[in-house]
Structure formats: structure tokens, C-alpha cells
Amino acid sequence: MIFYLGYQRKFPGLELHNIFFSKDYREEFRKLSARGPCVLHEDPTVYIYNSSFMEPGDAPPGGSNLFVMINTPHSRGEDWTSFTKIAKEHIFRKLVREYRIDLNDGIVFEKIATPRTIEQQTLSHAGALYGNHSNSVLSAFNRHPNFSRKIPNLFFAGGSVHPGGGIPLCLASAKIVEDELKDYLLKTRQG
């Protein structure tokens, strides 16, 4: 789940990349991976990207733009409206209580991406932004490959396929597909 937040103020306690780990990371993921509807751990791991820290022009003068993300499972029929409200309360309460960072103060823009909206907008199955979970040593081997086994010469790039999520890995995925396409074009020209 991602909260895109805009403010008319700066956050002295936030740098470019900020991670606030759960005190019980295993319990957080145990709750998220349980069967049935998702239950959010009251102490979620929170990632905040503050691009205006390095690029002040990304926000209005004197302002901040924050990308606030927490772990959730793929969409399994949750009431994401209620779940979003609970998640926001947990995140904001944690940051004030433990780090004296008050995200409630001065929000002028807010947009939220849930697994449901991610699925609707990107066609990522069940809103799984990074594809299959990556919580085991075999996760990399269980990712969708960069090619279709059913349709010849159909290739895939992005966060939900090999090698995984995040910008560097998405770029690596694109490079793999580029190389596959070059090989394919070379073979078709020679054939």
C-alpha cells in the first residue's frame, strides 16, 4: 500500500530514503501471510521516499512530497477502504510515537494505492506490485520468467517477473528482454 502525500512544509527528520522497521518483523509477515483476510500488524515496517530532500523542485517551495509504503498481501477480497484507514492510523501513530515525525500536520495532497487500485490501474494480478512474495530463499526461482512458455516470442519485463521488484531489478529485467529480442531478431534474419 502506498500513500502519496504532499505537504507545505519540510520534514527535518526525513532524508531521501527512510525505513522504519517493525520491532517484530517476523510477526508482521506472519500476519500478512496468514490465510483469509489480511490483518495489518500494529507496528508495520514503513518505507518513506522523500524526493524533495534531494530535488526541492519536486514539491512546492518550502514543501515536501512523500512516498510512504507498507507491506500488504495481494488483494484477497479485503475492504481496502477500511484497511487503508487502519493502515494510515498505524503508520502515523508509529512515526509520531517512536520518531517524532508527524505526518498528520499539513497534508495538502493525498493519493493512495492499494492492491485493488494497483490491479485496476496496472493489471498486476491481485495488485501484487512485485509479483510473487519474496519471503524465502527460493523466491527468486519461483518468479515468473521473462518469456511465455505458451506463446512463442512473447517477453515480459517489470517488477513482477525475473529478477524482481524495484527500479534496479526492473531495469535488469528490461535488459534481459532486450537481449532476448536481439537474439530473436538475429535468428529471424539468419533464417
Tab-separated table of C-alpha atoms in Angstrom:
chain	number	residue	atom	x	y	z
A	1	MET	CA	0.000	0.000	0.000
A	2	ILE	CA	1.368	3.392	-0.973
A	3	PHE	CA	0.408	6.821	0.309
A	4	TYR	CA	1.460	9.681	-1.976
A	5	LEU	CA	1.482	12.730	0.307
A	6	GLY	CA	2.136	16.405	-0.377
A	7	TYR	CA	2.905	18.999	2.314
A	8	GLN	CA	3.512	22.737	2.569
A	9	ARG	CA	6.381	22.082	4.996
A	10	LYS	CA	9.689	20.270	5.317
A	11	PHE	CA	10.446	17.234	7.485
A	12	PRO	CA	13.827	17.720	9.196
A	13	GLY	CA	13.757	14.101	10.427
A	14	LEU	CA	13.459	12.615	6.923
A	15	GLU	CA	16.236	12.179	4.411
A	16	LEU	CA	15.889	10.751	0.873
A	17	HIS	CA	15.291	7.075	1.805
A	18	ASN	CA	13.889	6.224	5.229
A	19	ILE	CA	12.998	2.792	6.634
A	20	PHE	CA	11.309	2.355	9.980
A	21	PHE	CA	11.320	-1.362	10.786
A	22	SER	CA	8.752	-3.207	12.823
A	23	LYS	CA	10.003	-4.295	16.227
A	24	ASP	CA	8.766	-7.780	15.315
A	25	TYR	CA	9.355	-8.212	11.578
A	26	ARG	CA	8.524	-11.938	11.656
A	27	GLU	CA	5.171	-11.277	13.307
A	28	GLU	CA	4.385	-8.574	10.761
A	29	PHE	CA	4.875	-11.036	7.894
A	30	ARG	CA	3.162	-13.879	9.749
A	31	LYS	CA	0.019	-11.737	9.971
A	32	LEU	CA	0.281	-10.630	6.348
A	33	SER	CA	0.747	-14.169	5.012
A	34	ALA	CA	-1.975	-15.829	7.104
A	35	ARG	CA	-4.855	-17.436	5.227
A	36	GLY	CA	-8.038	-15.428	4.941
A	37	PRO	CA	-8.436	-11.653	5.045
A	38	CYS	CA	-5.338	-9.587	5.721
A	39	VAL	CA	-4.623	-8.382	9.225
A	40	LEU	CA	-2.275	-5.428	9.468
A	41	HIS	CA	0.351	-5.605	12.178
A	42	GLU	CA	0.011	-2.621	14.523
A	43	ASP	CA	3.724	-1.897	14.086
A	44	PRO	CA	4.257	-2.082	10.301
A	45	THR	CA	7.595	-1.592	8.595
A	46	VAL	CA	7.334	1.810	6.890
A	47	TYR	CA	9.390	2.988	3.903
A	48	ILE	CA	9.359	6.719	3.105
A	49	TYR	CA	10.890	8.185	-0.036
A	50	ASN	CA	11.301	11.950	0.201
A	51	SER	CA	12.460	13.056	-3.251
A	52	SER	CA	12.185	16.747	-2.302
A	53	PHE	CA	15.113	16.162	0.073
A	54	MET	CA	17.426	15.953	-2.969
A	55	GLU	CA	15.249	17.700	-5.558
A	56	PRO	CA	13.429	20.633	-3.915
A	57	GLY	CA	11.644	21.323	-7.209
A	58	ASP	CA	9.680	18.070	-6.779
A	59	ALA	CA	7.455	19.923	-4.278
A	60	PRO	CA	6.157	23.486	-3.986
A	61	PRO	CA	8.648	25.953	-2.396
A	62	GLY	CA	9.163	25.003	1.252
A	63	GLY	CA	7.124	21.826	0.791
A	64	SER	CA	7.664	18.083	0.737
A	65	ASN	CA	6.387	15.164	-1.308
A	66	LEU	CA	6.462	11.780	0.383
A	67	PHE	CA	6.003	8.255	-0.945
A	68	VAL	CA	5.002	6.193	2.114
A	69	MET	CA	4.803	2.423	1.594
A	70	ILE	CA	3.973	-0.542	3.810
A	71	ASN	CA	3.826	-4.263	3.131
A	72	THR	CA	0.440	-5.820	2.409
A	73	PRO	CA	-0.575	-9.076	0.802
A	74	HIS	CA	-2.126	-9.200	-2.633
A	75	SER	CA	-5.835	-8.450	-2.777
A	76	ARG	CA	-7.896	-11.302	-1.346
A	77	GLY	CA	-11.229	-9.526	-1.052
A	78	GLU	CA	-10.360	-7.118	1.759
A	79	ASP	CA	-12.356	-3.964	2.398
A	80	TRP	CA	-9.482	-1.740	1.260
A	81	THR	CA	-11.295	1.458	2.282
A	82	SER	CA	-11.397	0.347	5.929
A	83	PHE	CA	-7.995	-1.298	5.705
A	84	THR	CA	-6.453	1.927	4.339
A	85	LYS	CA	-7.845	3.957	7.235
A	86	ILE	CA	-6.445	1.469	9.773
A	87	ALA	CA	-3.068	1.344	7.992
A	88	LYS	CA	-2.781	5.121	7.951
A	89	GLU	CA	-3.571	5.294	11.675
A	90	HIS	CA	-0.926	2.649	12.461
A	91	ILE	CA	1.713	4.363	10.309
A	92	PHE	CA	1.111	7.896	11.557
A	93	ARG	CA	0.856	6.827	15.224
A	94	LYS	CA	4.098	4.828	14.985
A	95	LEU	CA	6.044	7.686	13.383
A	96	VAL	CA	4.900	10.226	15.999
A	97	ARG	CA	5.393	7.856	18.950
A	98	GLU	CA	8.800	6.484	18.016
A	99	TYR	CA	10.392	9.107	15.764
A	100	ARG	CA	8.555	12.386	16.472
A	101	ILE	CA	7.591	12.671	12.793
A	102	ASP	CA	4.021	13.974	12.490
A	103	LEU	CA	2.619	13.222	9.043
A	104	ASN	CA	-0.852	14.461	10.086
A	105	ASP	CA	0.267	18.077	10.113
A	106	GLY	CA	-0.188	19.970	6.861
A	107	ILE	CA	-1.283	17.414	4.243
A	108	VAL	CA	-2.311	19.308	1.099
A	109	PHE	CA	-2.354	16.337	-1.286
A	110	GLU	CA	-3.091	12.656	-0.761
A	111	LYS	CA	-3.473	9.760	-3.148
A	112	ILE	CA	-3.494	6.131	-2.060
A	113	ALA	CA	-2.626	2.978	-3.989
A	114	THR	CA	-3.951	-0.301	-2.604
A	115	PRO	CA	-3.576	-3.742	-4.127
A	116	ARG	CA	-7.085	-3.314	-5.563
A	117	THR	CA	-6.286	0.022	-7.260
A	118	ILE	CA	-2.868	-1.260	-8.377
A	119	GLU	CA	-4.577	-4.220	-10.059
A	120	GLN	CA	-7.149	-1.944	-11.705
A	121	GLN	CA	-4.560	0.539	-12.982
A	122	THR	CA	-1.691	-1.774	-13.950
A	123	LEU	CA	-3.357	-5.176	-14.473
A	124	SER	CA	-0.858	-6.639	-11.989
A	125	HIS	CA	-2.560	-9.845	-10.799
A	126	ALA	CA	-4.370	-9.224	-7.470
A	127	GLY	CA	-2.454	-5.956	-7.141
A	128	ALA	CA	0.797	-7.722	-6.291
A	129	LEU	CA	3.103	-4.842	-7.172
A	130	TYR	CA	6.227	-7.012	-7.078
A	131	GLY	CA	4.666	-10.306	-8.151
A	132	ASN	CA	5.072	-13.426	-6.019
A	133	HIS	CA	6.137	-12.867	-2.440
A	134	SER	CA	9.864	-12.811	-1.820
A	135	ASN	CA	9.992	-14.203	1.699
A	136	SER	CA	12.038	-17.343	1.104
A	137	VAL	CA	15.393	-18.336	-0.315
A	138	LEU	CA	13.623	-19.951	-3.285
A	139	SER	CA	11.574	-16.855	-4.171
A	140	ALA	CA	13.867	-15.786	-6.995
A	141	PHE	CA	13.437	-19.210	-8.617
A	142	ASN	CA	9.637	-19.019	-8.342
A	143	ARG	CA	9.317	-15.679	-10.145
A	144	HIS	CA	7.612	-15.578	-13.500
A	145	PRO	CA	10.238	-15.897	-16.254
A	146	ASN	CA	10.873	-13.133	-18.805
A	147	PHE	CA	9.238	-15.143	-21.573
A	148	SER	CA	5.994	-17.026	-22.153
A	149	ARG	CA	6.165	-20.803	-22.176
A	150	LYS	CA	2.875	-20.901	-24.112
A	151	ILE	CA	3.248	-18.121	-26.686
A	152	PRO	CA	6.460	-18.032	-28.725
A	153	ASN	CA	8.346	-14.729	-28.763
A	154	LEU	CA	6.242	-13.115	-26.005
A	155	PHE	CA	8.526	-11.481	-23.437
A	156	PHE	CA	7.919	-9.794	-20.076
A	157	ALA	CA	9.763	-7.061	-18.179
A	158	GLY	CA	8.974	-5.387	-14.869
A	159	GLY	CA	8.783	-5.801	-11.120
A	160	SER	CA	6.638	-8.925	-11.106
A	161	VAL	CA	8.964	-11.032	-13.284
A	162	HIS	CA	12.581	-12.162	-13.026
A	163	PRO	CA	14.709	-10.805	-11.345
A	164	GLY	CA	12.203	-8.868	-9.154
A	165	GLY	CA	10.851	-5.578	-7.913
A	166	GLY	CA	12.481	-2.196	-7.507
A	167	ILE	CA	13.928	0.095	-10.136
A	168	PRO	CA	17.369	-1.569	-10.487
A	169	LEU	CA	15.821	-5.025	-10.880
A	170	CYS	CA	13.154	-3.734	-13.290
A	171	LEU	CA	15.934	-2.268	-15.430
A	172	ALA	CA	17.768	-5.598	-15.273
A	173	SER	CA	14.526	-7.265	-16.381
A	174	ALA	CA	14.277	-4.872	-19.336
A	175	LYS	CA	17.896	-5.663	-20.257
A	176	ILE	CA	17.147	-9.394	-20.227
A	177	VAL	CA	14.202	-8.832	-22.586
A	178	GLU	CA	16.312	-6.571	-24.812
A	179	ASP	CA	18.918	-9.339	-25.134
A	180	GLU	CA	16.205	-11.942	-25.838
A	181	LEU	CA	14.714	-9.719	-28.558
A	182	LYS	CA	18.121	-9.150	-30.138
A	183	ASP	CA	18.698	-12.916	-30.233
A	184	TYR	CA	15.242	-13.469	-31.714
A	185	LEU	CA	15.728	-10.797	-34.402
A	186	LEU	CA	19.186	-12.143	-35.253
A	187	LYS	CA	17.774	-15.671	-35.672
A	188	THR	CA	14.866	-14.480	-37.850
A	189	ARG	CA	17.233	-12.560	-40.125
A	190	GLN	CA	19.524	-15.552	-40.480
A	191	GLY	CA	16.639	-17.980	-41.025
